[in-house]
mmCIF file of C-alpha atoms in Angstrom:
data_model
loop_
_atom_site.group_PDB
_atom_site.id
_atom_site.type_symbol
_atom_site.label_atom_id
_atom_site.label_comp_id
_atom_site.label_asym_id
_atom_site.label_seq_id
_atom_site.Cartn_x
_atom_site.Cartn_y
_atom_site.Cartn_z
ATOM 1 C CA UNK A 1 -34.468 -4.185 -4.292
ATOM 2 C CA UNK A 2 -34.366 -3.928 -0.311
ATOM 3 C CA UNK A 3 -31.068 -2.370 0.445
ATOM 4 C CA UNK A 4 -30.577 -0.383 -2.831
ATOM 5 C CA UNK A 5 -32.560 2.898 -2.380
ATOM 6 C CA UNK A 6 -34.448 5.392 -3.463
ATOM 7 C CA UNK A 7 -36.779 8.390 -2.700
ATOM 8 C CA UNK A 8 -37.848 12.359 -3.859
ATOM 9 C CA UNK A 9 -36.391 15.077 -2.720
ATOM 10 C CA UNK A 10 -37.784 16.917 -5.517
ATOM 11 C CA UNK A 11 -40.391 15.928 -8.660
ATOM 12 C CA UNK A 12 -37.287 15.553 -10.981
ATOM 13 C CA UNK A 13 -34.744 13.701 -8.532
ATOM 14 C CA UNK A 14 -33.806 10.357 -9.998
ATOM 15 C CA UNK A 15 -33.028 7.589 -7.548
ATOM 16 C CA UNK A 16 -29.223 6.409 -7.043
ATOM 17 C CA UNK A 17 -27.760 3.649 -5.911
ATOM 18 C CA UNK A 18 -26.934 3.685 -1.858
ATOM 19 C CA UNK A 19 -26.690 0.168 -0.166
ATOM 20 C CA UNK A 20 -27.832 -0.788 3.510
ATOM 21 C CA UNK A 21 -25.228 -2.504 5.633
ATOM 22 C CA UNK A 22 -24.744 -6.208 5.730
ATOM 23 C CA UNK A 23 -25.979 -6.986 2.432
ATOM 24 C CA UNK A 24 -24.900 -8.532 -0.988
ATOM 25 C CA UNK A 25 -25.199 -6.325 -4.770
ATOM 26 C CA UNK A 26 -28.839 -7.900 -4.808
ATOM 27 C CA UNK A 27 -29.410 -6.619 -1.627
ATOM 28 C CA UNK A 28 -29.934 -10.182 0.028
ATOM 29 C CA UNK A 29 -28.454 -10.625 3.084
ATOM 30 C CA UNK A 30 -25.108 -11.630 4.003
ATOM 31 C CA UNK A 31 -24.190 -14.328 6.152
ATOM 32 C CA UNK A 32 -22.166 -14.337 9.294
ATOM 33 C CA UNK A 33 -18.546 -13.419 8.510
ATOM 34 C CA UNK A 34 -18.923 -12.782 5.265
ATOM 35 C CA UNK A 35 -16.989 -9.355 3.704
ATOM 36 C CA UNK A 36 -19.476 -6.638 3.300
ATOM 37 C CA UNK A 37 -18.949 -5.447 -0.148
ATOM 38 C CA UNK A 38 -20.063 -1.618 0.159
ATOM 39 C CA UNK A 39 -18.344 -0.860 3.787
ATOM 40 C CA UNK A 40 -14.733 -0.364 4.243
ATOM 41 C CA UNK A 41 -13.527 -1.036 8.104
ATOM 42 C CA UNK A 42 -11.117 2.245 7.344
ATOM 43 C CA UNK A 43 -9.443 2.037 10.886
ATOM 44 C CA UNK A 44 -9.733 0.188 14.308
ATOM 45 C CA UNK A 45 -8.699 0.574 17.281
ATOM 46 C CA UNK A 46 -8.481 -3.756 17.859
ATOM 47 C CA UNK A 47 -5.487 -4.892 16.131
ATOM 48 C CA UNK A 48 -7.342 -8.158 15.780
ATOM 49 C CA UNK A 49 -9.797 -6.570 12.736
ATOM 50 C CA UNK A 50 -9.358 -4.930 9.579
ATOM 51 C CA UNK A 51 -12.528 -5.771 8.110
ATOM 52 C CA UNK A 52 -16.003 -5.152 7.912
ATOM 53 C CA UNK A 53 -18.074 -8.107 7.776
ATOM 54 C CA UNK A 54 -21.479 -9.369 8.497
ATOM 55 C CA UNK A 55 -22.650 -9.877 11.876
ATOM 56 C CA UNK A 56 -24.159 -12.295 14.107
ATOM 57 C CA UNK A 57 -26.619 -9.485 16.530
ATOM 58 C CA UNK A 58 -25.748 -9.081 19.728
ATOM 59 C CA UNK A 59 -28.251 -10.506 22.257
ATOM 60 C CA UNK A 60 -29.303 -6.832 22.862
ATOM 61 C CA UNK A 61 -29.121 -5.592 19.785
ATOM 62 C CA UNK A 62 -32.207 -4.892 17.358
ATOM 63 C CA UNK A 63 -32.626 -7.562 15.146
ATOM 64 C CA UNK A 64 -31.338 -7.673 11.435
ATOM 65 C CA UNK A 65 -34.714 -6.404 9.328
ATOM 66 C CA UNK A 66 -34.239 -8.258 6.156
ATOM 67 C CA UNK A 67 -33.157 -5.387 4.402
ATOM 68 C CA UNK A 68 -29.806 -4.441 6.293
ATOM 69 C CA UNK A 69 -27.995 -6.680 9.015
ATOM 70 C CA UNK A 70 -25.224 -5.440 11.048
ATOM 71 C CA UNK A 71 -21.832 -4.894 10.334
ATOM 72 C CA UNK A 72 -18.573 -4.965 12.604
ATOM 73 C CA UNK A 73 -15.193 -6.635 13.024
ATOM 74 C CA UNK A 74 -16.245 -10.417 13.542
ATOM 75 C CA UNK A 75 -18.646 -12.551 12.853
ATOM 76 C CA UNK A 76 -19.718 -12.587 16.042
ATOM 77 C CA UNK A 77 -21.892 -9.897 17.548
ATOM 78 C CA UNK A 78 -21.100 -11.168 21.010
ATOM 79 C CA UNK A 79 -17.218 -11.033 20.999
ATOM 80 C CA UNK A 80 -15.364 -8.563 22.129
ATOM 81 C CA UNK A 81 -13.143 -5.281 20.945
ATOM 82 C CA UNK A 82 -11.405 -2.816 22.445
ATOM 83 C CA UNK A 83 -12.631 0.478 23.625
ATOM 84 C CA UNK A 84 -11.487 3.385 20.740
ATOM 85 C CA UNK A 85 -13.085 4.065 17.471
ATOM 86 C CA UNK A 86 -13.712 1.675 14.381
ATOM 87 C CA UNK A 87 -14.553 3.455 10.925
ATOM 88 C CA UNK A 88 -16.668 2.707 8.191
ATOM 89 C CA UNK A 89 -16.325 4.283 4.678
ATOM 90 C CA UNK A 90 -18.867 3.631 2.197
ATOM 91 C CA UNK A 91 -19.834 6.072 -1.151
ATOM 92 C CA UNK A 92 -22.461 8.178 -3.240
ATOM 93 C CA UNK A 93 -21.662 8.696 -6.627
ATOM 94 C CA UNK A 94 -23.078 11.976 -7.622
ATOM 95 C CA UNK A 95 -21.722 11.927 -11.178
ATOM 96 C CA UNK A 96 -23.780 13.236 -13.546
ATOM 97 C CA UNK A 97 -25.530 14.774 -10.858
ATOM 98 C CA UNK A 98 -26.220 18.349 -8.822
ATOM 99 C CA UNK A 99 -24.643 17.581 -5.633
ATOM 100 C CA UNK A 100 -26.408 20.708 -4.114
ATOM 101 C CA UNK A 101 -29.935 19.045 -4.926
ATOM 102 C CA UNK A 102 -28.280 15.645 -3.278
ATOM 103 C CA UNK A 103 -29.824 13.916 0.008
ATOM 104 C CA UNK A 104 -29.419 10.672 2.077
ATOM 105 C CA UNK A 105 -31.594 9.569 4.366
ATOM 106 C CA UNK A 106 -31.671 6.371 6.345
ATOM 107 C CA UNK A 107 -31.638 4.418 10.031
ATOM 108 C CA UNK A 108 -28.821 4.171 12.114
ATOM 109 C CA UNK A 109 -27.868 1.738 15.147
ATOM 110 C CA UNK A 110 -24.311 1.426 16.523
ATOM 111 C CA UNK A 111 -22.851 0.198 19.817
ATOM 112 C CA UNK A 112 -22.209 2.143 21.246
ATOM 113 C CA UNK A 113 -21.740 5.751 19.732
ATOM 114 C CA UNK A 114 -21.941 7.113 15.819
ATOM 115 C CA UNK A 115 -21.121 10.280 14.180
ATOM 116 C CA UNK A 116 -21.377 10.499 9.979
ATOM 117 C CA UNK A 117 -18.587 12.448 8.426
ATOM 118 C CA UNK A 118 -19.016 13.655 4.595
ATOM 119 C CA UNK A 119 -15.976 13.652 2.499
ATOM 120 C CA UNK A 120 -13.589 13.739 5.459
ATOM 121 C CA UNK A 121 -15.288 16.950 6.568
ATOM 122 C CA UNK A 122 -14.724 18.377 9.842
ATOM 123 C CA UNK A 123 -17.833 18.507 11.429
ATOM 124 C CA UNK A 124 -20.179 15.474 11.855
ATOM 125 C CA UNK A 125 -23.581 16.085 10.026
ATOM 126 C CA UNK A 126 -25.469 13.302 12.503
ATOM 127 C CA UNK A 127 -24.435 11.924 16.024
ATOM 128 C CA UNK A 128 -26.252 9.339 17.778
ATOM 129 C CA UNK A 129 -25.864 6.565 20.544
ATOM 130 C CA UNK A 130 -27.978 3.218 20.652
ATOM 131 C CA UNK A 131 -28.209 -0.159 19.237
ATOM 132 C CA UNK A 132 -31.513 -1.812 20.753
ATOM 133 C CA UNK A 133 -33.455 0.706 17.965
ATOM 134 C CA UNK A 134 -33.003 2.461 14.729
ATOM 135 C CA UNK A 135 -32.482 6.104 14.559
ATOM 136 C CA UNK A 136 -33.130 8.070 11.830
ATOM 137 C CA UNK A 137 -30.573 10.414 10.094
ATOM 138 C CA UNK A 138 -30.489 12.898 7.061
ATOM 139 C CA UNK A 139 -28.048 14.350 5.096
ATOM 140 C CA UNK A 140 -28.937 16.886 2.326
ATOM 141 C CA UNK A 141 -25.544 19.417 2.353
ATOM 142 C CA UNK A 142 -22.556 19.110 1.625
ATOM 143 C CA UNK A 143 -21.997 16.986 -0.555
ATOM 144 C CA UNK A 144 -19.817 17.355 -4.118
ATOM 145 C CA UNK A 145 -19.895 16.506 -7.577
ATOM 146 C CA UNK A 146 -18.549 12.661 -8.281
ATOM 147 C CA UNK A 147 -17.507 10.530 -5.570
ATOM 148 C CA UNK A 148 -18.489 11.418 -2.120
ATOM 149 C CA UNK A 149 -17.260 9.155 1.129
ATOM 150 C CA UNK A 150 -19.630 8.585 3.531
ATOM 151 C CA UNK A 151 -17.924 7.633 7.157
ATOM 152 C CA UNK A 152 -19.864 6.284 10.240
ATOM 153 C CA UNK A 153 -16.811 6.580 12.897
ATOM 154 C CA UNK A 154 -18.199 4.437 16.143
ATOM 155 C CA UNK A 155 -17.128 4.770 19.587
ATOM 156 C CA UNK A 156 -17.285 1.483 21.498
ATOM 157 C CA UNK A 157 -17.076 2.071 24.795
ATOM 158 C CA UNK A 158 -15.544 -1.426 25.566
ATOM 159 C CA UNK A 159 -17.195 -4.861 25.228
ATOM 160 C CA UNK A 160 -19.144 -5.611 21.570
ATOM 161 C CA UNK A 161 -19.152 -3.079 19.128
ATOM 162 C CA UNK A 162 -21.209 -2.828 15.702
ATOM 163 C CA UNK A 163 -23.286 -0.801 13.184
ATOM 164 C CA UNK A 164 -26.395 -1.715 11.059
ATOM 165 C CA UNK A 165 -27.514 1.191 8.406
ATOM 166 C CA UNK A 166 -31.209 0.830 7.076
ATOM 167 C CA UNK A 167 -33.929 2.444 4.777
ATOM 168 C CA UNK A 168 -31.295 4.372 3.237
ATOM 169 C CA UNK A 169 -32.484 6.975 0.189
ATOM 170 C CA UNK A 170 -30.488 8.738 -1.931
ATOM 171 C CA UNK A 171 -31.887 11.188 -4.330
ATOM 172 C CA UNK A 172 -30.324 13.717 -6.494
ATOM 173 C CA UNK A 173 -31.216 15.715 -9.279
ATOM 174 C CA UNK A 174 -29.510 15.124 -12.783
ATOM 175 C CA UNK A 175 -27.624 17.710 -14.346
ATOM 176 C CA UNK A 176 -28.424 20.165 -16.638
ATOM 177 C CA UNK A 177 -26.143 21.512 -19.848
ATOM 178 C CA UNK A 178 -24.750 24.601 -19.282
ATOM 179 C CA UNK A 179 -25.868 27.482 -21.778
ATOM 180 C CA UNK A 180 -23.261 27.094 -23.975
ATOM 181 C CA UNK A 181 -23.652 23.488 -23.940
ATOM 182 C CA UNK A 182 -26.927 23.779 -25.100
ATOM 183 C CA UNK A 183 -26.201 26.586 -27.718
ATOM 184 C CA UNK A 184 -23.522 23.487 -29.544
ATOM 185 C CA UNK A 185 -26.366 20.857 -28.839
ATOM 186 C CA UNK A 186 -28.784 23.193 -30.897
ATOM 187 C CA UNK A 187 -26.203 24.042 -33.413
ATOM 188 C CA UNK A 188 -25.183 20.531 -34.246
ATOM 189 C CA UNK A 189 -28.857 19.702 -34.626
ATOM 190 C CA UNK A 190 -29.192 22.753 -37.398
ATOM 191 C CA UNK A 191 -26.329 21.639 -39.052
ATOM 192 C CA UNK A 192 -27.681 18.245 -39.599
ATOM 193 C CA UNK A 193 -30.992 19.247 -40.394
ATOM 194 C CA UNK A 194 -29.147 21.311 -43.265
ATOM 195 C CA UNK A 195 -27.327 18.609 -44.568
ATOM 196 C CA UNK A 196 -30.494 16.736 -44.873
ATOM 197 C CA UNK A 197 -31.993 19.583 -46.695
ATOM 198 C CA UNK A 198 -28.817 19.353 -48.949
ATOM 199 C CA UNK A 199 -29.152 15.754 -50.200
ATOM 200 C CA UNK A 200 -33.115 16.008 -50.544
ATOM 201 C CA UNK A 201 -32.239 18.845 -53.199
ATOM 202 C CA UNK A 202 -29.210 16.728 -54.554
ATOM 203 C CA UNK A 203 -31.580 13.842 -55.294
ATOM 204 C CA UNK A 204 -34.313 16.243 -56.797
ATOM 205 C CA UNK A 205 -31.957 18.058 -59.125
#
């Protein structure tokens, strides 16, 4: 499905579930005004907002793709906010996973300014500026086992603000049993098989 994603980072990564913005669980998109499901407008800086929702583009902004529209605090790409920062919280669920073979790659635009924060951390892993073209972005550290939050914190400078997050992959490898886990995997199996062997000799007797 456009918007869910999925790539290789490695022969054995498996693909997980990541969603562009501006789009529905099928990855369809939304329509103006509509509540993105996947992004969380986590603060703003416009008293007016409080969530995220699809988008109307801006006259200069780079046109939805069919796979991701834009996201911000209206419907209307043309209104609008005040100057500050507005952020976006969205997830990767690693469980089950190694979150040290994890990655995320994708396309960014924002109006005007983005950084990507990884579980609150406190250092941006990307930083970009523009919103008449997609930029790409990659993430393949830091992350954790189970939930990680994924925050694009904008800067709008004053005037329209708004982010649209494309092509997104997420890949990570599943986890392996630990060496003891395996050594009561391989037990339980030899205990069955010897309870097998018991009943085929009951029956025979």
């Amino acid at each position: 499905l456009s918007g869910l994603v999925g790539g290789a980072k490695s022969a054995l990564a498996d693909t997980l579930t990541f969603f562009n913005t501006g789009v529905a669980a099928d990855g369809s998109l939304l329509s103006a005004g509509s509540a993105d499901p996947h992004y969380t407008l986590l603060y703003s800086s416009d008293s007016g907002s409080s969530t995220a929702v699809a988008t109307s583009p801006n006259g200069v902004w780079t046109g939805d793709t069919g796979t991701a529209g834009w996201i911000s605090p209206g419907a209307d790409g043309n209104q609008s906010w005040s100057s500050g920062y507005y952020v976006y919280e969205t997830t990767l669920d690693l469980t089950g996973y190694d979150a040290s073979t994890a990655s995320l790659s994708g396309m960014v635009a924002a109006d005007d300014d983005v950084y990507i924060f990884l579980n609150e951390g406190g250092n941006a892993v990307f930083s970009g500026s523009g919103f008449s073209s997609l930029t790409p972005f990659l993430i393949n550290s830091g992350f954790v086992s189970g939930v990680n939050q994924v925050d694009f914190v904008i800067v709008n400078q004053g005037s329209a603000t708004g982010l649209m997050v494309d092509d997104t992959v997420a890949t990570a490898d599943a986890q392996t049993p630990e060496p003891g886990s395996l050594l009561l995997l391989g037990t339980g199996m030899a205990v069955g098989a010897l309870q097998i062997v018991r009943k085929q000799r009951a029956m025979t007797s």
